[in-house]
mmCIF file of C-alpha atoms in Angstrom:
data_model
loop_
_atom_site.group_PDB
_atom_site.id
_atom_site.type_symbol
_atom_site.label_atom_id
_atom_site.label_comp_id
_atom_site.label_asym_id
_atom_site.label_seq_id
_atom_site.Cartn_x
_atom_site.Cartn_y
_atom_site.Cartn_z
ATOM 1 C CA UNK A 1 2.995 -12.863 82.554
ATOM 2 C CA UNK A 2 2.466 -16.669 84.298
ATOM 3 C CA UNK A 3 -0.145 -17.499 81.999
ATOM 4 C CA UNK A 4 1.897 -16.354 79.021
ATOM 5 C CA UNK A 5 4.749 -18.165 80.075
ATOM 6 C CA UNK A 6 3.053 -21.289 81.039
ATOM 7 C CA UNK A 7 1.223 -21.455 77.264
ATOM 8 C CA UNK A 8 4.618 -21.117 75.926
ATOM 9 C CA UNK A 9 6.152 -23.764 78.027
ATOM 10 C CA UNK A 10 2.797 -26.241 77.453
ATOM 11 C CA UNK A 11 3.681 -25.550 74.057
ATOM 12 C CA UNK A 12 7.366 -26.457 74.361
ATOM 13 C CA UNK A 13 6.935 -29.513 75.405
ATOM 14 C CA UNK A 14 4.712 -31.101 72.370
ATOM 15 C CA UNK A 15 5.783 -32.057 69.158
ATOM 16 C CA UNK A 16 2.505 -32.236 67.279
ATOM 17 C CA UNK A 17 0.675 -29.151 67.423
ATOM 18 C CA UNK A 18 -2.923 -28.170 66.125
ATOM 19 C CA UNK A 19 -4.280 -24.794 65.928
ATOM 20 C CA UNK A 20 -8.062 -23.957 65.274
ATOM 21 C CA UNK A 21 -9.725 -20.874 65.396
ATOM 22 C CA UNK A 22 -13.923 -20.106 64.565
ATOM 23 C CA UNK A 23 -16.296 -21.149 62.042
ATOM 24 C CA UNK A 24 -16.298 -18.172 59.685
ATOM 25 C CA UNK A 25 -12.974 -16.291 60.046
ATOM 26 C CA UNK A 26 -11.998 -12.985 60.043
ATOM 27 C CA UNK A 27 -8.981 -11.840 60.153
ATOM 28 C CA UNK A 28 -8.074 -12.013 63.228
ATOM 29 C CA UNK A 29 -9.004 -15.617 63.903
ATOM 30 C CA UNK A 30 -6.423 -16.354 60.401
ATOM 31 C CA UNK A 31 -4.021 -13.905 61.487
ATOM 32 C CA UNK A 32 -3.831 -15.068 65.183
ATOM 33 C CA UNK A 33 -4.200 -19.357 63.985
ATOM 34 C CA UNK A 34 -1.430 -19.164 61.417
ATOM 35 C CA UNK A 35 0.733 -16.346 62.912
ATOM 36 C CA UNK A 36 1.262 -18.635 65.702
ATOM 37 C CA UNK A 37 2.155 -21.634 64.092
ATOM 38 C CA UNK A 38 4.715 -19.771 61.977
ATOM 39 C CA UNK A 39 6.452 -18.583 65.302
ATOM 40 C CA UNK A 40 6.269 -22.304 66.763
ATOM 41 C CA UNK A 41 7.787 -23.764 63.057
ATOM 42 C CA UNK A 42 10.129 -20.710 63.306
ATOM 43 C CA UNK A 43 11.268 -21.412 66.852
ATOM 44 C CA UNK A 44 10.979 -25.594 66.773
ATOM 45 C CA UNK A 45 11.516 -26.413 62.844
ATOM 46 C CA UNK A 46 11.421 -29.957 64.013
ATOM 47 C CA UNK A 47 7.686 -29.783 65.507
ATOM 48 C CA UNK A 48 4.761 -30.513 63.769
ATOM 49 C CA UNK A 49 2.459 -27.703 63.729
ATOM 50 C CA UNK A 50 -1.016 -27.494 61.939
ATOM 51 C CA UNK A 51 -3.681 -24.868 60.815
ATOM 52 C CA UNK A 52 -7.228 -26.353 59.972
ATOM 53 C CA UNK A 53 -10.515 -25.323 59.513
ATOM 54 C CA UNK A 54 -12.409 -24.635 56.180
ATOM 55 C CA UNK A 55 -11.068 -22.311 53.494
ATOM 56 C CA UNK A 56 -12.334 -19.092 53.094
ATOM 57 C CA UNK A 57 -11.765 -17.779 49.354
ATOM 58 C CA UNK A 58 -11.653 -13.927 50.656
ATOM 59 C CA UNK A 59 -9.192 -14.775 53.264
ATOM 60 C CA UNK A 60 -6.955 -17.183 50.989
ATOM 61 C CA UNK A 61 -4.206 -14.099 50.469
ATOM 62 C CA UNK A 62 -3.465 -14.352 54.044
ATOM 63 C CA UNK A 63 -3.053 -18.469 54.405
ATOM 64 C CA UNK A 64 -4.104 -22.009 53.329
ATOM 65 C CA UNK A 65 -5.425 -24.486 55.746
ATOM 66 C CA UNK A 66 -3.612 -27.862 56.327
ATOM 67 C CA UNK A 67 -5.112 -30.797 55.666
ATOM 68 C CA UNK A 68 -5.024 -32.512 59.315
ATOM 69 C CA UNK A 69 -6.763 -36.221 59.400
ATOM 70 C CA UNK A 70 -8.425 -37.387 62.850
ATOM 71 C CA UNK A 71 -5.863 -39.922 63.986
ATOM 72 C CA UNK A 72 -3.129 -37.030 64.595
ATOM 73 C CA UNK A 73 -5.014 -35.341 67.504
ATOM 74 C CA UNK A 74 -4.270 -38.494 69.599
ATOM 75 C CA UNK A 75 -0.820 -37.043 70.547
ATOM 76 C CA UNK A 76 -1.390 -33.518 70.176
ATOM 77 C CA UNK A 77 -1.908 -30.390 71.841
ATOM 78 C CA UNK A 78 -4.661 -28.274 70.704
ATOM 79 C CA UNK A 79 -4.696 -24.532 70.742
ATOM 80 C CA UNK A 80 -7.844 -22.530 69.631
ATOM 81 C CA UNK A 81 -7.413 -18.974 69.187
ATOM 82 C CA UNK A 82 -10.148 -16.316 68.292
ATOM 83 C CA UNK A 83 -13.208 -18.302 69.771
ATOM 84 C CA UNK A 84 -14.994 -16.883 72.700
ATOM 85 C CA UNK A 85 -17.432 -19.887 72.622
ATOM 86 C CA UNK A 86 -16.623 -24.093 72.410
ATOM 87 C CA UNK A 87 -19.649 -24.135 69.801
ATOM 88 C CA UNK A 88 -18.157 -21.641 67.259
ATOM 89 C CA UNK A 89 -14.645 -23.885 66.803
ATOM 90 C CA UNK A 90 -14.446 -25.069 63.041
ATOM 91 C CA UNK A 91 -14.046 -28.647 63.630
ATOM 92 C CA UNK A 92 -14.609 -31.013 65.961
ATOM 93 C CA UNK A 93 -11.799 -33.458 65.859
ATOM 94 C CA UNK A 94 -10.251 -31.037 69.064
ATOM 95 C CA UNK A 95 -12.146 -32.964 71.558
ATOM 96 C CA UNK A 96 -9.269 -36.404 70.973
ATOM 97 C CA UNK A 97 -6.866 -33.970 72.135
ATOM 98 C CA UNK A 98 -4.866 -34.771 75.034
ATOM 99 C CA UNK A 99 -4.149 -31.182 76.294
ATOM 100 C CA UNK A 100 -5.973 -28.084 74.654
ATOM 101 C CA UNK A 101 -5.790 -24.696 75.113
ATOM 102 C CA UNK A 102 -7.803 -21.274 74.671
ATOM 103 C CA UNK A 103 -5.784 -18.084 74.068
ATOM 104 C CA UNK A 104 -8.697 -15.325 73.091
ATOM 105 C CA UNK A 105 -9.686 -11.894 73.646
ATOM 106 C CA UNK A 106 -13.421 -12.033 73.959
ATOM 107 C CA UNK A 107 -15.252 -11.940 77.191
ATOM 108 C CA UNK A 108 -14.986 -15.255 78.773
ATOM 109 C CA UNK A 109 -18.707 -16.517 78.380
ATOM 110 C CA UNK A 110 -17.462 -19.860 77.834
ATOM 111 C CA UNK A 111 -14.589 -21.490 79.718
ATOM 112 C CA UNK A 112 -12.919 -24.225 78.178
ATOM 113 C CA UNK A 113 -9.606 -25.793 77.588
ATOM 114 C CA UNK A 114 -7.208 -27.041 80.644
ATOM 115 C CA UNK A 115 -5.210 -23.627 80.096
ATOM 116 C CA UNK A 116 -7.289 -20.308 79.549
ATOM 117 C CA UNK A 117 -5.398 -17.097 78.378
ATOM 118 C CA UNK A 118 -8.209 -14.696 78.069
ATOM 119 C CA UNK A 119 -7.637 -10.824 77.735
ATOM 120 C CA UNK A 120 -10.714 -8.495 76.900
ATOM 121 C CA UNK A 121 -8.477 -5.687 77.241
ATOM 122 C CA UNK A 122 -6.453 -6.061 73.976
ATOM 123 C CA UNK A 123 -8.027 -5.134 70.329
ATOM 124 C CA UNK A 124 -7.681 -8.765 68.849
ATOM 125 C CA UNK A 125 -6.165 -12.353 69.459
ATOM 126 C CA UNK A 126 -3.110 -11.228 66.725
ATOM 127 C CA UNK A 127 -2.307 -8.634 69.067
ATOM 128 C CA UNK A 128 -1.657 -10.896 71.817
ATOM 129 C CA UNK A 129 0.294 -13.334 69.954
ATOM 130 C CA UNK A 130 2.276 -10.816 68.961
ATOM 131 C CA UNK A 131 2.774 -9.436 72.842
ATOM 132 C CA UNK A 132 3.716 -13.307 73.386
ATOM 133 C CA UNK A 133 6.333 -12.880 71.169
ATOM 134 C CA UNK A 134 7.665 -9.873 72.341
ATOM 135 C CA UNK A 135 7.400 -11.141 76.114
ATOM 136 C CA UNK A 136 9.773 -13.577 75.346
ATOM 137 C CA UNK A 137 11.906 -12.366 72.451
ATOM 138 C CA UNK A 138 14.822 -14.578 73.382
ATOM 139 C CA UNK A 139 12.654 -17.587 72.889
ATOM 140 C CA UNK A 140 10.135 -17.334 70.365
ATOM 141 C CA UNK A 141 11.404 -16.505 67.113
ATOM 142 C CA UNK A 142 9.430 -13.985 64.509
ATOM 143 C CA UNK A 143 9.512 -14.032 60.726
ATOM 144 C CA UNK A 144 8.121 -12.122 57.539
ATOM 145 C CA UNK A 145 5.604 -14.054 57.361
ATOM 146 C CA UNK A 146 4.536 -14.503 61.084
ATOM 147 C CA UNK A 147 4.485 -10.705 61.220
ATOM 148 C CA UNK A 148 2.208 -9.939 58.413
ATOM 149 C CA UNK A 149 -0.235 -12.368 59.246
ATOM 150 C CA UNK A 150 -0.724 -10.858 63.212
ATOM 151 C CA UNK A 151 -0.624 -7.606 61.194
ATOM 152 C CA UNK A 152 -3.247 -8.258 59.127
ATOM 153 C CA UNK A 153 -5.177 -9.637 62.082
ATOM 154 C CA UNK A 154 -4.935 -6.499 64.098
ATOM 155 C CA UNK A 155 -5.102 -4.521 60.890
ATOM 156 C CA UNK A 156 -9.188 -6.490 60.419
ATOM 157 C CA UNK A 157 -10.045 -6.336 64.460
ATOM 158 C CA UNK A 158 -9.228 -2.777 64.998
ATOM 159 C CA UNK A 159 -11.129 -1.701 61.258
ATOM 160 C CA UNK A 160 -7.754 0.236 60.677
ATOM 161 C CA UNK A 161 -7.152 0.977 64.305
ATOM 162 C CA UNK A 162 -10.291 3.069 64.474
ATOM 163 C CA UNK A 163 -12.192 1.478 67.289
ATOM 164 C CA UNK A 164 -11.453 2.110 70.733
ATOM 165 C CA UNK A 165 -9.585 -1.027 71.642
ATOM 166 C CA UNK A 166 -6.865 0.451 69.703
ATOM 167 C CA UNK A 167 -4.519 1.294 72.873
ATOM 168 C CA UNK A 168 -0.819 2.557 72.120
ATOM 169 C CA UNK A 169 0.658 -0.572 73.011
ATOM 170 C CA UNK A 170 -1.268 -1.771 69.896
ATOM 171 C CA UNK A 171 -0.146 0.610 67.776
ATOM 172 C CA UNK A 172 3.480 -0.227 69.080
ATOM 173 C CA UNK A 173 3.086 -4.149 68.091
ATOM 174 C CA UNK A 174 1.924 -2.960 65.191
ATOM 175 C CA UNK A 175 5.326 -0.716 64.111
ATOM 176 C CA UNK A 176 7.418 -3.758 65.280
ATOM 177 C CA UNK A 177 6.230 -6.103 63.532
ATOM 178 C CA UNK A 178 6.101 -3.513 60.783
ATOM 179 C CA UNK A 179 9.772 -3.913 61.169
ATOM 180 C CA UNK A 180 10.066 -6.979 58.759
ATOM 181 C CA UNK A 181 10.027 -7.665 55.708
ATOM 182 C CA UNK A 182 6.624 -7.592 54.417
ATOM 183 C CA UNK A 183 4.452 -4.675 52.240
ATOM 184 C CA UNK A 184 1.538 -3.710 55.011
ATOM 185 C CA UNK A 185 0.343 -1.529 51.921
ATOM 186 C CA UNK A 186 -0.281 -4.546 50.037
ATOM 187 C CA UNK A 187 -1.994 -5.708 53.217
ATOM 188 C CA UNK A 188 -4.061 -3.263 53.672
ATOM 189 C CA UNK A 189 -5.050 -2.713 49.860
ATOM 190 C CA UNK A 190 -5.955 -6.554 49.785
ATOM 191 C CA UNK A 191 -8.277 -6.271 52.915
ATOM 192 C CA UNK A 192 -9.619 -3.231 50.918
ATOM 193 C CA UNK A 193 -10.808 -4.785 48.064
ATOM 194 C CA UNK A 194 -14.904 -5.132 46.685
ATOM 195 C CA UNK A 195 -15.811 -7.468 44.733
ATOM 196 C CA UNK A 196 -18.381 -6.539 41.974
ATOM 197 C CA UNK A 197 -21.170 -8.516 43.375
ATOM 198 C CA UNK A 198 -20.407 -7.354 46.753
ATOM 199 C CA UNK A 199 -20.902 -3.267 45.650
ATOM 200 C CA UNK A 200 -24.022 -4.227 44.606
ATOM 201 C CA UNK A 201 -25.275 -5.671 48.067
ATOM 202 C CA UNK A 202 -23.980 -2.360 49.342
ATOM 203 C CA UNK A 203 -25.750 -0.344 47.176
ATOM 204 C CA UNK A 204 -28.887 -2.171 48.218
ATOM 205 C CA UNK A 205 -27.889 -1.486 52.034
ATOM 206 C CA UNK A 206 -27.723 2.203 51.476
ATOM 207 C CA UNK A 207 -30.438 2.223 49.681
ATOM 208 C CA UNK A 208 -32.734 0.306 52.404
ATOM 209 C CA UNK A 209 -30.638 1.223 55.665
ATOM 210 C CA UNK A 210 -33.127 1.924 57.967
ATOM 211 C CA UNK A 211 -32.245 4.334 60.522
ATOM 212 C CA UNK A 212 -34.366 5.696 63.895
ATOM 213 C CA UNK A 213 -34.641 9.395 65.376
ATOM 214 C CA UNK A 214 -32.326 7.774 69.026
ATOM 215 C CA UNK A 215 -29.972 6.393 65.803
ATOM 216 C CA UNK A 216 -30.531 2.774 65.794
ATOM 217 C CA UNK A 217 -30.266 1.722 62.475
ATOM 218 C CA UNK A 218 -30.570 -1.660 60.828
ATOM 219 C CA UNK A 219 -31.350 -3.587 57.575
ATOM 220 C CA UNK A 220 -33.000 -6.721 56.866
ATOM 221 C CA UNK A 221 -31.202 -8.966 54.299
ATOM 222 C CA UNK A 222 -33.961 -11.912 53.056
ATOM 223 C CA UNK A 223 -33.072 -15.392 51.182
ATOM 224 C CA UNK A 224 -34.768 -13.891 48.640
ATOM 225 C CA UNK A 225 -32.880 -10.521 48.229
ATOM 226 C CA UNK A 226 -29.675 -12.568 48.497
ATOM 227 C CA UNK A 227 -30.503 -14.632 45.721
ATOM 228 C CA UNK A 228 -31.516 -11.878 43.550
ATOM 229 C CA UNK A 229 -28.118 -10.595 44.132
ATOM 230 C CA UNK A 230 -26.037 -13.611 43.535
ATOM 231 C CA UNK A 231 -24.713 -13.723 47.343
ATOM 232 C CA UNK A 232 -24.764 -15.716 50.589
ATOM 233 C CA UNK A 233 -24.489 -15.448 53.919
ATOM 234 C CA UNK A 234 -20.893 -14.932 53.933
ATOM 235 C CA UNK A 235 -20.773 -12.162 51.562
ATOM 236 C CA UNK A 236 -22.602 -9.877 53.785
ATOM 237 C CA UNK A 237 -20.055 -9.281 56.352
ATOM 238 C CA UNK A 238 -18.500 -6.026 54.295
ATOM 239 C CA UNK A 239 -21.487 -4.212 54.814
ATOM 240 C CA UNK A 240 -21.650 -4.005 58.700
ATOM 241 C CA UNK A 241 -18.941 -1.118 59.021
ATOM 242 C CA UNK A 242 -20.151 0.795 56.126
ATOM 243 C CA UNK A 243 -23.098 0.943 57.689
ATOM 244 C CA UNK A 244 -21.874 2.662 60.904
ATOM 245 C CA UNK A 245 -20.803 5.373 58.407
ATOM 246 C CA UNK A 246 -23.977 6.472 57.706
ATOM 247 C CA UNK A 247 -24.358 9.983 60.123
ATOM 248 C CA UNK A 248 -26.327 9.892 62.784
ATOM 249 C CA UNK A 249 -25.746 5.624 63.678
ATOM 250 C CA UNK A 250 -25.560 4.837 67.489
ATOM 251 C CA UNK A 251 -26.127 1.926 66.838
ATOM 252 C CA UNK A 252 -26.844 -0.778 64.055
ATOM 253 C CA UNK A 253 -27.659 -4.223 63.292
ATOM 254 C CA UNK A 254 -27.714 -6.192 59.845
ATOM 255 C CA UNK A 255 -30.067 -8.907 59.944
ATOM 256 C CA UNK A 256 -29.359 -11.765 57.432
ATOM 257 C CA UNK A 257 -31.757 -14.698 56.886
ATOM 258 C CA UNK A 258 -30.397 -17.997 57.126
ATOM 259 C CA UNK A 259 -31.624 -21.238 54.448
ATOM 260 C CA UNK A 260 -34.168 -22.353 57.865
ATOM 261 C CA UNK A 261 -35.620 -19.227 58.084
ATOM 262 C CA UNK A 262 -33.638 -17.670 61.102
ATOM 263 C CA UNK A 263 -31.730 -15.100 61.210
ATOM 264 C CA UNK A 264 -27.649 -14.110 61.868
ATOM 265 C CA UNK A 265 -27.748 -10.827 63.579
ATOM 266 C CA UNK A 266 -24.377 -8.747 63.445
ATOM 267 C CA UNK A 267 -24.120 -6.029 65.902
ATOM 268 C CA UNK A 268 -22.314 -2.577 66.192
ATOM 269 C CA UNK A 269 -21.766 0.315 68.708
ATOM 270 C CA UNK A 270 -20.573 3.354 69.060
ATOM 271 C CA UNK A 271 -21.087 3.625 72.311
ATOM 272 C CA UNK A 272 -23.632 1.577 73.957
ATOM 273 C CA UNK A 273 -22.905 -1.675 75.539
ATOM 274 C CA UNK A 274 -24.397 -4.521 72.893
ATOM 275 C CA UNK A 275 -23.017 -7.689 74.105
ATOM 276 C CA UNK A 276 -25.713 -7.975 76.789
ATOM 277 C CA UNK A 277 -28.262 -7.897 74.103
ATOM 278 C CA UNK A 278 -26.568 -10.229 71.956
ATOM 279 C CA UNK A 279 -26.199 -12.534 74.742
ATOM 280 C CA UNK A 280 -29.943 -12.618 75.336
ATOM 281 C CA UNK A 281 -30.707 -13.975 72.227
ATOM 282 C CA UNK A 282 -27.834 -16.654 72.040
ATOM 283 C CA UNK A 283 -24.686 -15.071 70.705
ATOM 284 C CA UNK A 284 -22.168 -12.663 72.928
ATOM 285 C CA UNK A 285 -19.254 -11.107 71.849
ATOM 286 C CA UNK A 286 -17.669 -7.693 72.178
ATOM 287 C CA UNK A 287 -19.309 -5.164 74.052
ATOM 288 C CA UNK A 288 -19.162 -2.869 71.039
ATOM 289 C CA UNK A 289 -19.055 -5.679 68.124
ATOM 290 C CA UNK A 290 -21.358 -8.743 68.798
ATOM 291 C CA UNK A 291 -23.259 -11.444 66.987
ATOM 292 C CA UNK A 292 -26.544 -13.483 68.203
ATOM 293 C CA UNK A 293 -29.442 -15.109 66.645
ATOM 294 C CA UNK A 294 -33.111 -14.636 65.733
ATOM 295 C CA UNK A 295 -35.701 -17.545 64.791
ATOM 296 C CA UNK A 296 -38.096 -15.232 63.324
ATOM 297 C CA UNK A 297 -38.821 -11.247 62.748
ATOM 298 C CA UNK A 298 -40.574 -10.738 65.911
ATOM 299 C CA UNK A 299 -37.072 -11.951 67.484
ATOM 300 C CA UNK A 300 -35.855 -9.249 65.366
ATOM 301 C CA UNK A 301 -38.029 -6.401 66.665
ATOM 302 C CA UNK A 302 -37.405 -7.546 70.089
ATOM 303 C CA UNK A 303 -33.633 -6.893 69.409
ATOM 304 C CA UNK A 304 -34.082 -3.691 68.069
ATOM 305 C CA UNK A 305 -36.248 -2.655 70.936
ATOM 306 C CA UNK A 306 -33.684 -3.705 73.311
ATOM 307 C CA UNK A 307 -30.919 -2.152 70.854
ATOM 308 C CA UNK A 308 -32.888 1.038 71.545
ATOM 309 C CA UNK A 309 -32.898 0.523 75.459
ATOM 310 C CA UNK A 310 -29.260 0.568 75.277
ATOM 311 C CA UNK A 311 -29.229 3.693 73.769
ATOM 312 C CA UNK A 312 -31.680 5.533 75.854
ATOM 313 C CA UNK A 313 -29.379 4.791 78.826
ATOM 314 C CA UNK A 314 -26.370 5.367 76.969
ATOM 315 C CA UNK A 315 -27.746 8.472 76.655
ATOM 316 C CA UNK A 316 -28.567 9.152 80.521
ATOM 317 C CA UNK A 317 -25.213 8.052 81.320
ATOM 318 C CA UNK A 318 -23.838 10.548 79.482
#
């Protein structure tokens, strides 16, 4: 509860405010970075509160960014939500900030930020806004909006409340904020959604899904097999939980190849602890959902041997 209460009084006490969350959103880094500035305009309608960092065409249904020029972070406070690590922030005009803060839910591999609320515990950074807000319900004040947007973002970080960071306190943020007035079917049917070109890429990743006899799967998407397909890098991000579908996964890894010739590695579990191996090959993240990167293939096979590691003592431990 102090560090709760002292982000909420830090955040009293400024009248320009500027949220940013990570390079390539989710969800949950939307949901969290505009949910809270809709309870700070709710609660201080004569603040100035901004959302920035790029667009994201298959997020827009959730929120636009603000357009937020470099001479307003002079006097401002800075709150970045989502971002486990200072490199991943879209933006950099945070660092003329005169007071910034962290709020997150990833393990703390990188501290930054003068105040750090950090809790690995919880299934996403929406669901601790949302427990901000109902810490102090006689000072923060929630709308429609507000509501649907941490929705959404525990709706995308919890892949429908499947994983196992779904805890019943979750699922009871989740009813009250259900409580307003916005359509979490139409929610949920929007974060449902395939376009065309992406059913093709995941009829391509069933097709070429390769998957081991100790159930480490993976799939290797090329520059050249994204071009043939009309996609990009960001595109590929709907195939990494169909993937874990697939019977018999432990684990499983999409590889995409970046425009230098590296590779983006996303990483799953359903069990073993991945982080570690993300983390040796510069990325970190969940222990059960990670990301790291790869400057060639034989990065990649190194991964997957490791990947395979985890399993095998997954496997004793159990």
């Amino acid at each position: 509860m102090p560090i709760k209460k002292d982000v909420w009084d830090i955040i009293e006490k400024w009248d320009r405010i500027i949220i940013h969350r990570h390079v390539r959103p989710d969800p949950d880094a939307i949901g969290s970075q505009c949910g809270l500035k809709e309870l700070i305009k709710a609660t201080y309608p004569e603040k100035e509160v901004y959302a920035t960092g790029a667009n994201v065409d298959d997020l827009a249904y959730l929120d636009e960014m603000d357009e937020v020029s470099e001479d307003l972070y002079e006097q401002a406070l800075v709150i970045v939500t989502d971002t486990a690590n200072i490199k991943r922030i879209d933006g950099d005009y945070y660092k003329l900030a005169k007071q910034w803060i962290k709020i997150d839910h990833h393990p703390l591999d990188d501290s930054y930020g003068e105040v750090e609320w950090v809790n690995t515990e919880v299934s996403s950074c929406s669901e601790m806004i949302a427990d901000l807000w109902l810490s102090f319900p006689e000072k923060i004040k929630m709308t429609a909006k507000a509501a649907r947007l941490l929705y959404a973002g525990i709706v995308g970080d919890t892949n429908r409340f499947l994983y196992d960071a779904t805890s019943p306190y979750t699922m009871q943020i989740a009813a009250e904020l259900m409580t307003y007035p916005f359509s979490h079917t139409e929610v949920n049917n929007q974060m449902n959604v395939i376009k065309p070109h992406t059913s093709k890429l995941m009829g391509h990743a069933l097709d070429k899904f390769e998957l081991s006899d100790d159930g480490v799967g993976h799939i290797m998407l090329t520059q050249d097999i994204l071009k043939s397909l009309g996609m990009d890098d960001k595109d590929t991000h709907a195939i990494v939980p169909l993937l874990g579908k697939i019977e018999g996964v432990c684990v499983w890894a999409v590889f995409v190849q970046q425009s230098d010739g590296a590779y983006r590695c996303r990483l799953r579990s359903k069990g073993p602890v991945i982080n570690t191996v993300a983390q040796n090959h510069g990325g970190g993240g969940h222990p059960l959902a990670s990301g790291a990167h790869a400057k060639d293939e034989k990065e990649l096979e190194q991964i997957l041997l490791e990947l395979k590691q985890q399993v095998e003592n997954y496997s004793k431990e159990s």
